[in-house]
Tab-separated table of C-alpha atoms and ligand atoms in Angstrom:
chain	number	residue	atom	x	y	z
A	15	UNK	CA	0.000	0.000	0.000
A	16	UNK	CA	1.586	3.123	-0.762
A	17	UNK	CA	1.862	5.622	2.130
A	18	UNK	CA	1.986	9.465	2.602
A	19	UNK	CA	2.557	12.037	4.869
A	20	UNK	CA	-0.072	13.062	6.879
A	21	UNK	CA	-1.530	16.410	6.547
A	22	UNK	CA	-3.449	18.202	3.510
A	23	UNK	CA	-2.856	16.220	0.394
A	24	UNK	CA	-2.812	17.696	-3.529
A	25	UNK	CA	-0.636	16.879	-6.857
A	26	UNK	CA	0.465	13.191	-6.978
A	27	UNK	CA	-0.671	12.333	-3.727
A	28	UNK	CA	-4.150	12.931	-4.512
A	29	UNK	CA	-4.003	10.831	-7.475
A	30	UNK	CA	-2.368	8.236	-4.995
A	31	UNK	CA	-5.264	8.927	-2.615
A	32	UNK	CA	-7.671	8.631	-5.423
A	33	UNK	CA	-6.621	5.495	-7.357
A	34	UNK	CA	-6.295	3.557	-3.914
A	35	UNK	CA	-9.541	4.345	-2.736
A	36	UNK	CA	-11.017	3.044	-6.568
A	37	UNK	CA	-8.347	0.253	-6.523
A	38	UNK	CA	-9.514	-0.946	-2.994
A	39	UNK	CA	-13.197	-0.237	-3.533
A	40	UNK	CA	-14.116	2.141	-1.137
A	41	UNK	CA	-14.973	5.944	-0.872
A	42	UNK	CA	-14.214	8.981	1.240
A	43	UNK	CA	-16.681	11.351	3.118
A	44	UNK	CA	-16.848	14.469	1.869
A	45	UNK	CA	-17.878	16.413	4.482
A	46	UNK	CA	-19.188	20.332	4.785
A	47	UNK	CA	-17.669	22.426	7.017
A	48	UNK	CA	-18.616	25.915	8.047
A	49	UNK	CA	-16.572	26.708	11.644
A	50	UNK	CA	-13.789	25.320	13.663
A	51	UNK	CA	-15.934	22.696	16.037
A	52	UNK	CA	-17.105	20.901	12.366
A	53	UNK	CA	-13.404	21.208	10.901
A	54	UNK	CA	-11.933	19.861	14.212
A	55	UNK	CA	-15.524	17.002	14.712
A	56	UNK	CA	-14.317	15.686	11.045
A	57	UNK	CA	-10.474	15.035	11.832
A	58	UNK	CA	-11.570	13.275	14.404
A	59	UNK	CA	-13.714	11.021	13.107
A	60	UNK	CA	-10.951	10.946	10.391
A	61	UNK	CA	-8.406	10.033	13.386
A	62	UNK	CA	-10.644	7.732	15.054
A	63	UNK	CA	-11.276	5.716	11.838
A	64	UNK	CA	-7.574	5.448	10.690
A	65	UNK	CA	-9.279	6.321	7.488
A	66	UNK	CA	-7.942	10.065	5.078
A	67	UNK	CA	-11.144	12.193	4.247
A	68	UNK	CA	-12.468	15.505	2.469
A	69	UNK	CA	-12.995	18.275	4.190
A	70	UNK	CA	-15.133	20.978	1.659
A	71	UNK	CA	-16.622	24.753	2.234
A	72	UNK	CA	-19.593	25.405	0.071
A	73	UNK	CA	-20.057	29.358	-0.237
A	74	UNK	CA	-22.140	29.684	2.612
A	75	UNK	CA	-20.242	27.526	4.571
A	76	UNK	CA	-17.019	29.663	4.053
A	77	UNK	CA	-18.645	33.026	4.497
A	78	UNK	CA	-20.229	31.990	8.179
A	79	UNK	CA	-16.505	31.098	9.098
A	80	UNK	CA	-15.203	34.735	8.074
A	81	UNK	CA	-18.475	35.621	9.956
A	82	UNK	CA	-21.999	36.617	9.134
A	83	UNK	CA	-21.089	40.566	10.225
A	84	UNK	CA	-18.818	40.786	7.530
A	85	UNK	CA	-20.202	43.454	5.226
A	86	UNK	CA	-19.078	42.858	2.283
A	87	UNK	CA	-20.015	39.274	1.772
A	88	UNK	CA	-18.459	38.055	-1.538
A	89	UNK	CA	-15.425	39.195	0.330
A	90	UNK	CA	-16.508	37.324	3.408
A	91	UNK	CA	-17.136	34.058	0.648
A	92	UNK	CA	-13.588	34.286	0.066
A	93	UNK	CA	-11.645	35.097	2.981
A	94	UNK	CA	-14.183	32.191	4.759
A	95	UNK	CA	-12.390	29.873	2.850
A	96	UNK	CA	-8.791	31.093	3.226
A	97	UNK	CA	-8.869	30.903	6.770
A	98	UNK	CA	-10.492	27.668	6.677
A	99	UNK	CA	-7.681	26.467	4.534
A	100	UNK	CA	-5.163	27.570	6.629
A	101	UNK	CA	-6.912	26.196	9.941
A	102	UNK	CA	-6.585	22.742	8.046
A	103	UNK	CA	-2.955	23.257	6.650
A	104	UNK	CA	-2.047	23.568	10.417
A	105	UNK	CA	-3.858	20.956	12.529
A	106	UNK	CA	-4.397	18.422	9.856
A	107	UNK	CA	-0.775	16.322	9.913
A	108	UNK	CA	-0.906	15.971	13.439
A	109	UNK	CA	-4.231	14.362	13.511
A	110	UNK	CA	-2.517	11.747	11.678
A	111	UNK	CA	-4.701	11.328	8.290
A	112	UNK	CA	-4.467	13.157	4.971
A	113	UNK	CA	-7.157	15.402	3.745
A	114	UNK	CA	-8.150	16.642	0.885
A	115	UNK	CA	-9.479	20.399	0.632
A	116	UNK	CA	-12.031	21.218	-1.278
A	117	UNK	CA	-14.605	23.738	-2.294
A	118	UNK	CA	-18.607	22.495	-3.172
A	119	UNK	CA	-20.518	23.481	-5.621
A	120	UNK	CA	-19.779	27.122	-7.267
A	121	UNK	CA	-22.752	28.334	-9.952
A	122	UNK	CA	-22.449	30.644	-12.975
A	123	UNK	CA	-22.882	33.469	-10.409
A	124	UNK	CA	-20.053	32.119	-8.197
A	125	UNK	CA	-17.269	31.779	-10.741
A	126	UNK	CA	-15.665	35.064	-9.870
A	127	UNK	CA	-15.351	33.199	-6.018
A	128	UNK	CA	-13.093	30.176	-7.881
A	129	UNK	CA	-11.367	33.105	-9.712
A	130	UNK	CA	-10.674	34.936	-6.402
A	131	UNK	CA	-9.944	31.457	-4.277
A	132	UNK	CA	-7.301	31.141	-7.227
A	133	UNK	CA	-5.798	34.345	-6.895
A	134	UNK	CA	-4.855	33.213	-3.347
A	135	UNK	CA	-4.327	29.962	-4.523
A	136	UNK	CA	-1.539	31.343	-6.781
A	137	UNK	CA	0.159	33.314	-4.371
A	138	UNK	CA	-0.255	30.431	-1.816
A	139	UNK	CA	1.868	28.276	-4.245
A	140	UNK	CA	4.610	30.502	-4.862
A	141	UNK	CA	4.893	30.703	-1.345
A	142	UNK	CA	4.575	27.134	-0.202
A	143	UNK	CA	5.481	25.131	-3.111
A	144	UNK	CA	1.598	23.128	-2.445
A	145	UNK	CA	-1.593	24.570	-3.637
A	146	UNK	CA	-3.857	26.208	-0.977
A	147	UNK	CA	-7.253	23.866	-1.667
A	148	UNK	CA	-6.714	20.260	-3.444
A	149	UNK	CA	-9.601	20.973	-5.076
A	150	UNK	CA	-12.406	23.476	-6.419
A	151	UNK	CA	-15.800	22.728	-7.892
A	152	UNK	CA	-17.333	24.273	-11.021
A	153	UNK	CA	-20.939	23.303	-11.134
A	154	UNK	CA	-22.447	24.549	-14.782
A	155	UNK	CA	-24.422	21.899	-14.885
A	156	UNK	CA	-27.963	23.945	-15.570
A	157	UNK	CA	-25.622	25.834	-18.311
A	158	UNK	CA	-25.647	24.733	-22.100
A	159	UNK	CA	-22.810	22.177	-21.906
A	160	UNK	CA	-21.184	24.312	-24.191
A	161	UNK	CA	-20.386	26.681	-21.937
A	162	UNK	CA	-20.110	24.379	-18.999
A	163	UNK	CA	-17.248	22.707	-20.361
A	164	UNK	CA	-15.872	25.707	-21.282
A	165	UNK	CA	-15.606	27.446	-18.512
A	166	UNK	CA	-14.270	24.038	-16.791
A	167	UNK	CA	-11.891	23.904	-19.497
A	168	UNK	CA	-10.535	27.490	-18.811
A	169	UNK	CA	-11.002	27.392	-14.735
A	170	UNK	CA	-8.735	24.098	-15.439
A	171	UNK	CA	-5.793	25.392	-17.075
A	172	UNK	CA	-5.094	28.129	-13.739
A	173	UNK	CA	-5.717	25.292	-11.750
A	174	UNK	CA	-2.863	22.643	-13.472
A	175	UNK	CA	0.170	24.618	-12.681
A	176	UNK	CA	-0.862	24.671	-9.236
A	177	UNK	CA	-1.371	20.472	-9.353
A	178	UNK	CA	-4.788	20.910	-8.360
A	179	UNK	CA	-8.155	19.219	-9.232
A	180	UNK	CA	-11.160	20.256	-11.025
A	181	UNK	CA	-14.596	18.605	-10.054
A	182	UNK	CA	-17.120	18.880	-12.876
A	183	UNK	CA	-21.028	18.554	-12.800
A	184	UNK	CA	-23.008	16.733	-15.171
A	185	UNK	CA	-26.404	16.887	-15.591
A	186	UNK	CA	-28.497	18.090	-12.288
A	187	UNK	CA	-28.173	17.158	-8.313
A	188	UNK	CA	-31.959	17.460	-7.251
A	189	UNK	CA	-32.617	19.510	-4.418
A	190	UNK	CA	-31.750	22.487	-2.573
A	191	UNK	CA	-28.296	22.941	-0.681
A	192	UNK	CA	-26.694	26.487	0.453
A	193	UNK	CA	-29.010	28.213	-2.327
A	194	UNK	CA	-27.766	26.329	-5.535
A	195	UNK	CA	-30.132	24.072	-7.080
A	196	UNK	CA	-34.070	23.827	-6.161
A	197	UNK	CA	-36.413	22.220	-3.715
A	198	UNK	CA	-37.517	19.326	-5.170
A	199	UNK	CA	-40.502	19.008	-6.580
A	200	UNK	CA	-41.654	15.109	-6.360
A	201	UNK	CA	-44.261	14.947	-8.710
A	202	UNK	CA	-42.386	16.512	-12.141
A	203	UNK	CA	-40.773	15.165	-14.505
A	204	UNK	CA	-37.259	13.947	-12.992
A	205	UNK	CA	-35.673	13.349	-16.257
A	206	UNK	CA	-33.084	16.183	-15.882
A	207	UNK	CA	-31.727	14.168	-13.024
A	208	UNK	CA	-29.823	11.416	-15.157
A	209	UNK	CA	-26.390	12.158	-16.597
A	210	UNK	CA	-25.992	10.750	-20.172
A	211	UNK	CA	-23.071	9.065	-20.672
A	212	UNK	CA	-22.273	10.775	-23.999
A	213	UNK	CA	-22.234	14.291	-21.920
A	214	UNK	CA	-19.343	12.410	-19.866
A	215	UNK	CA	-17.300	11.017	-22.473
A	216	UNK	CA	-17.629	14.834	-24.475
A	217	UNK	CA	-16.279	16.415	-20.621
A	218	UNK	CA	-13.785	13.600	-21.081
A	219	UNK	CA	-12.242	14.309	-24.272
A	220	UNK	CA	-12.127	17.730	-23.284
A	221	UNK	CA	-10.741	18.269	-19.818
A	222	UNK	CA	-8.460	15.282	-19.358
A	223	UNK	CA	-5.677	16.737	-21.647
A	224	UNK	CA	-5.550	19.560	-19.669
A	225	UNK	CA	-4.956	17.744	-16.407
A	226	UNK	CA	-7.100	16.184	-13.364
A	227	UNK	CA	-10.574	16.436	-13.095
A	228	UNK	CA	-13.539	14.517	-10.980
A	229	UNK	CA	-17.331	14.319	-12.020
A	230	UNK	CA	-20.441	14.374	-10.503
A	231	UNK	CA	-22.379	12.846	-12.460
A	232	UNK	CA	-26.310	12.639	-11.527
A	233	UNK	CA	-28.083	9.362	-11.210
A	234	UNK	CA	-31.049	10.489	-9.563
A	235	UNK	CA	-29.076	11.922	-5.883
A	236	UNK	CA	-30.848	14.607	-4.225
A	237	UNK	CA	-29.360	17.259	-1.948
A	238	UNK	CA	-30.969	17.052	1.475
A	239	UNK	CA	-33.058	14.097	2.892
A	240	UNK	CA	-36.889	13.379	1.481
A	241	UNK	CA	-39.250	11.064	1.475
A	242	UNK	CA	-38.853	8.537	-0.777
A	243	UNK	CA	-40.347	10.085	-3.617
A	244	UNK	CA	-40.561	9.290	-7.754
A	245	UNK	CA	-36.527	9.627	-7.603
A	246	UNK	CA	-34.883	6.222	-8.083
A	247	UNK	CA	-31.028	5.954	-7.645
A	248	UNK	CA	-29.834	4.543	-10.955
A	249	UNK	CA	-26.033	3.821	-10.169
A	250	UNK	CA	-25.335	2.087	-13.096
A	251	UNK	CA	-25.483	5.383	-15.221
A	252	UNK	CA	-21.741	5.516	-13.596
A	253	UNK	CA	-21.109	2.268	-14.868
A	254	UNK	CA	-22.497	2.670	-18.485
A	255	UNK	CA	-20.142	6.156	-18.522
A	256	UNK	CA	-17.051	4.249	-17.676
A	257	UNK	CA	-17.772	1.498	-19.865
A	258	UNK	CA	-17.989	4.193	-22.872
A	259	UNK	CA	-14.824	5.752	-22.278
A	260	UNK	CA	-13.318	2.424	-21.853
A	261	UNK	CA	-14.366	0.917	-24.923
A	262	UNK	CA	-13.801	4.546	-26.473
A	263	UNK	CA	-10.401	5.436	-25.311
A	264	UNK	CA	-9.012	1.974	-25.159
A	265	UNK	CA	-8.620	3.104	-21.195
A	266	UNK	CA	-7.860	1.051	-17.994
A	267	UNK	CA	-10.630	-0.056	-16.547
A	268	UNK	CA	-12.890	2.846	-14.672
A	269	UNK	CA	-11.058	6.102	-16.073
A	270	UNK	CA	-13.762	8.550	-14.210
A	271	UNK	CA	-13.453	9.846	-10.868
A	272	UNK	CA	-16.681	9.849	-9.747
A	273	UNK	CA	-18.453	11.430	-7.193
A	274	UNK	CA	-21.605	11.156	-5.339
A	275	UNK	CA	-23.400	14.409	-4.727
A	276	UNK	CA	-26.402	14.136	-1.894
A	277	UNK	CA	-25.194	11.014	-0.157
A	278	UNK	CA	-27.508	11.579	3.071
A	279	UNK	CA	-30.537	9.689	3.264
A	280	UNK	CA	-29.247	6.826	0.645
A	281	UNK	CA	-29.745	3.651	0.132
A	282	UNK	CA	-26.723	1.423	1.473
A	283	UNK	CA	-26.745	-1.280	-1.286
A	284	UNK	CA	-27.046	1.898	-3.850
A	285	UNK	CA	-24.033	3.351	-2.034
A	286	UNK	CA	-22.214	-0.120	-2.326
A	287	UNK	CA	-23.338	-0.146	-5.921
A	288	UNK	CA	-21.339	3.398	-6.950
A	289	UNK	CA	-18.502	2.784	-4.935
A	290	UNK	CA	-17.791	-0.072	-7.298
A	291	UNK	CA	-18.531	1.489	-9.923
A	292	UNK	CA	-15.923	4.533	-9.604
A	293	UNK	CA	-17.143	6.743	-7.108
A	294	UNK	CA	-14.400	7.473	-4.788
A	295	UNK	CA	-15.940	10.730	-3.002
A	296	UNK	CA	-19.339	10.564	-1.393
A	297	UNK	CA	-20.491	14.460	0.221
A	298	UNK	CA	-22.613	13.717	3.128
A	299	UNK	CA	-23.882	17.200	4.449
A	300	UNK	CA	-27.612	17.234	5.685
A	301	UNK	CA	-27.042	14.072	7.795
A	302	UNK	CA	-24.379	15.562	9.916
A	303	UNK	CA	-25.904	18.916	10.089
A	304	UNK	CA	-28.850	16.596	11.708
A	305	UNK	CA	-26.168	14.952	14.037
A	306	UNK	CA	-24.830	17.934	15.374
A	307	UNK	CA	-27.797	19.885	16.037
A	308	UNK	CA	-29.520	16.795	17.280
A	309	UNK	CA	-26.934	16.856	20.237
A	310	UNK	CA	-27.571	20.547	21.118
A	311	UNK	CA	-31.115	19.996	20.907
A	312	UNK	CA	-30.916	17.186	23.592
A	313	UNK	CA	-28.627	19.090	25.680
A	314	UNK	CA	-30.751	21.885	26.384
A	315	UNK	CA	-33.932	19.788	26.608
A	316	UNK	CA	-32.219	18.096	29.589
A	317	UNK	CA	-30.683	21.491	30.972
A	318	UNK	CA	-33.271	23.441	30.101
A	319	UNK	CA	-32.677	26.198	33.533
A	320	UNK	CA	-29.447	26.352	32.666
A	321	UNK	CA	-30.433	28.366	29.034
A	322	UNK	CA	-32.928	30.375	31.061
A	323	UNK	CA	-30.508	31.227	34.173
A	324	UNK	CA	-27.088	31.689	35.177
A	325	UNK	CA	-28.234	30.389	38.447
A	326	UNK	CA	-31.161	28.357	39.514
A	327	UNK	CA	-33.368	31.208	41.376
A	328	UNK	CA	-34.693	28.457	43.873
A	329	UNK	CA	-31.774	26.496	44.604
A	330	UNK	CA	-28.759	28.699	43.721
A	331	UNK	CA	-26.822	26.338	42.129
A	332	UNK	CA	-24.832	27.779	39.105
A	333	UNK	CA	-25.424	27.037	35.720
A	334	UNK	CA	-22.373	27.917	34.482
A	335	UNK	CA	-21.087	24.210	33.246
A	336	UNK	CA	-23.741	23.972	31.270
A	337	UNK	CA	-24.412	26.768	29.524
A	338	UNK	CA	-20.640	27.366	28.094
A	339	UNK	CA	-20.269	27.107	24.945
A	340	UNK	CA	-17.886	24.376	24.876
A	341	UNK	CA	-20.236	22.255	26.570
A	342	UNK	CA	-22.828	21.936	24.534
A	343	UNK	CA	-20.863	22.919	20.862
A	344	UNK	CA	-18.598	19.420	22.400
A	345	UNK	CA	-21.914	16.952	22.385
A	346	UNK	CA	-22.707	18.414	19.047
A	347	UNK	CA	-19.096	17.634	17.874
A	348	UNK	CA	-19.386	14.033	19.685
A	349	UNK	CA	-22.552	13.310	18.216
A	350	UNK	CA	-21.011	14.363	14.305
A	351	UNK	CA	-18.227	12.065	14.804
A	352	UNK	CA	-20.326	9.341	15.970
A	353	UNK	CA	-22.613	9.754	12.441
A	354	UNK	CA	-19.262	9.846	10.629
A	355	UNK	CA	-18.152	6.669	11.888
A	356	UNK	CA	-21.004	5.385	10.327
A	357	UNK	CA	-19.896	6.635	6.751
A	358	UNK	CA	-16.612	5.897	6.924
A	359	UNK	CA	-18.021	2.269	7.337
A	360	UNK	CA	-20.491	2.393	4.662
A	361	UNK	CA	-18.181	3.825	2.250
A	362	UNK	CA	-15.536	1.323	3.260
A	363	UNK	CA	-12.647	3.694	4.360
A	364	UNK	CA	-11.945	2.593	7.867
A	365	UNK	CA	-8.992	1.888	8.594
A	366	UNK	CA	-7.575	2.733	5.203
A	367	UNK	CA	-5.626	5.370	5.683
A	368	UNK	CA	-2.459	6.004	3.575
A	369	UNK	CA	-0.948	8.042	5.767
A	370	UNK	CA	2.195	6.994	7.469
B	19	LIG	ZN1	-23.721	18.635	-4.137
């Protein structure tokens, strides 16, 4: 098994990190962050489960860590995810586990946030020799696929020099996360929802000569948790893209990346299913947001005097263990690495880490 240093991974080692996890037939969480206690609940969990994981800011996600009271938010986007960066530059290598950094989903209107994350990105290289985030998304996928893979094409080519990764989306995630995409509507017409395979083997032909690239490619995931609804998981979409590039490109078996968009709430034999087909980076969001509000929600439901008073006004005892902060923001981080255990089995990554 090849090994690496612990700590934030990018260039070769991803690849190495990447083509172990499809060689060995499992996946890695990748989990949305937004403050220090999640950052700090997912290396962990990463820790705990000897197993290397991905650690992504959506937009939102990286403007609440430079803080809602920013005014000028775009900036707030940006700097979010710097700091965020950094925080996981630091702490990372001594949890023991390599992560990969990445950014989620960025829309038409939040190209100009890739283009400024890549400004620092730049300057982060010279500096450091390593890029600043392993990875950035470009989600065009409700553009005219001309344009989508245009733009991925020319987002790409900053992002080579700096041996960094490009995540592409094909075809549409249902669902609403963070403000991209919609709430689903569970009686339309899904159709939208399915990648065709000839839409990955065009992004293929394109992008891979410029250099490394991942894609989501829909087969019926949904952001967020619903019922079960008219949406049916169709993993072998994945398989019938693979297969076409194959036979195609004379390739290696599997030549996609793959990644699973709206992992919470799925199926386990569906999540099996992708794995094997390619998928080597599942995002589970909404199911850990549950996990760690779930925790806070029980705390104060068994402490409830100590969120109405500092101290009790007919006994006098003080309230003060209870209602700091770290108390209750602890269980919440206790109760997120306890969920995450439970993906890093599903997805098969315990104990798989390739760090040293
Ligand atoms: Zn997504």
């Amino acid at each position: 098994m090849a090994q690496l240093k612990p700590g934030v991974v990018s260039g070769k080692d991803y690849l190495t990190l990447v083509a172990a996890a499809k060689a060995g037939g499992y996946a890695l969480p990748a989990v949305n962050v937004s403050s220090s206690s999640t950052i700090n609940a997912v290396l962990e969990a990463a820790a705990k489960n000897q197993a290397d994981v991905i650690i992504q800011l959506s937009n939102g996600g990286a403007q609440f860590y430079a803080g809602q009271g920013m005014k000028d938010g775009s900036k707030a986007k940006v700097l979010g995810a710097v700091s965020a960066a950094q925080h996981v530059h630091l702490l990372a290598e001594h949890y023991g586990v390599c992560v990969v950094l990445h950014t989620d989903h960025a829309n038409k209107g939040l190209i100009p946030w890739v283009d400024a994350l890549l400004d620092h990105g730049e300057a982060f290289f010279k500096q450091h020799g390593k890029p600043l985030f392993s990875s950035h998304m470009l989600d065009l996928s409700e553009e005219p696929m001309e344009f989508n893979l245009s733009e991925c094409a020319r987002v790409l080519k900053r992002m080579a020099p700096l041996s960094m990764s490009l995540e592409i989306e094909l075809g549409v995630t249902g669902g609403e996360e963070d403000g991209i995409g919609k709430e689903m509507d569970e009686s339309a017409d899904n159709s939208h929802l399915y990648t065709q395979p000839e839409d990955v083997l065009q992004a293929y032909e394109r992008l891979s000569p410029i250099g490394h690239f991942s894609v989501a490619a829909s087969f019926g995931n949904v952001h967020g948790v619903y019922k079960p609804g008219n949406v049916q998981l169709r993993p072998e979409i994945l398989k019938n893209s693979q297969a076409l590039i194959e036979q195609r490109h004379k390739t290696a078996a599997k030549p996609l990346n793959l990644v699973f968009h709206g992992g919470s709430g799925s199926e386990k034999d569906k999540i099996t299913q992708a794995v094997s087909y390619g998928v080597f980076k599942m995002n589970i969001d909404t199911d850990l947001q549950f996990a760690y509000s779930e925790a806070i929600g029980k705390f104060v439901t068994q402490n409830p005097k100590a969120f109405l008073y500092q101290v009790d006004p007919e006994t006098d005892k003080p309230y003060k263990k209870y209602y700091d902060p770290r108390k209750y923001l602890r269980a919440a981080e206790e109760n997120m690495v306890a969920r995450l255990n439970e993906a890093f089995l599903d997805l098969g990554s315990k104990g798989k880490s390739l760090a040293l």
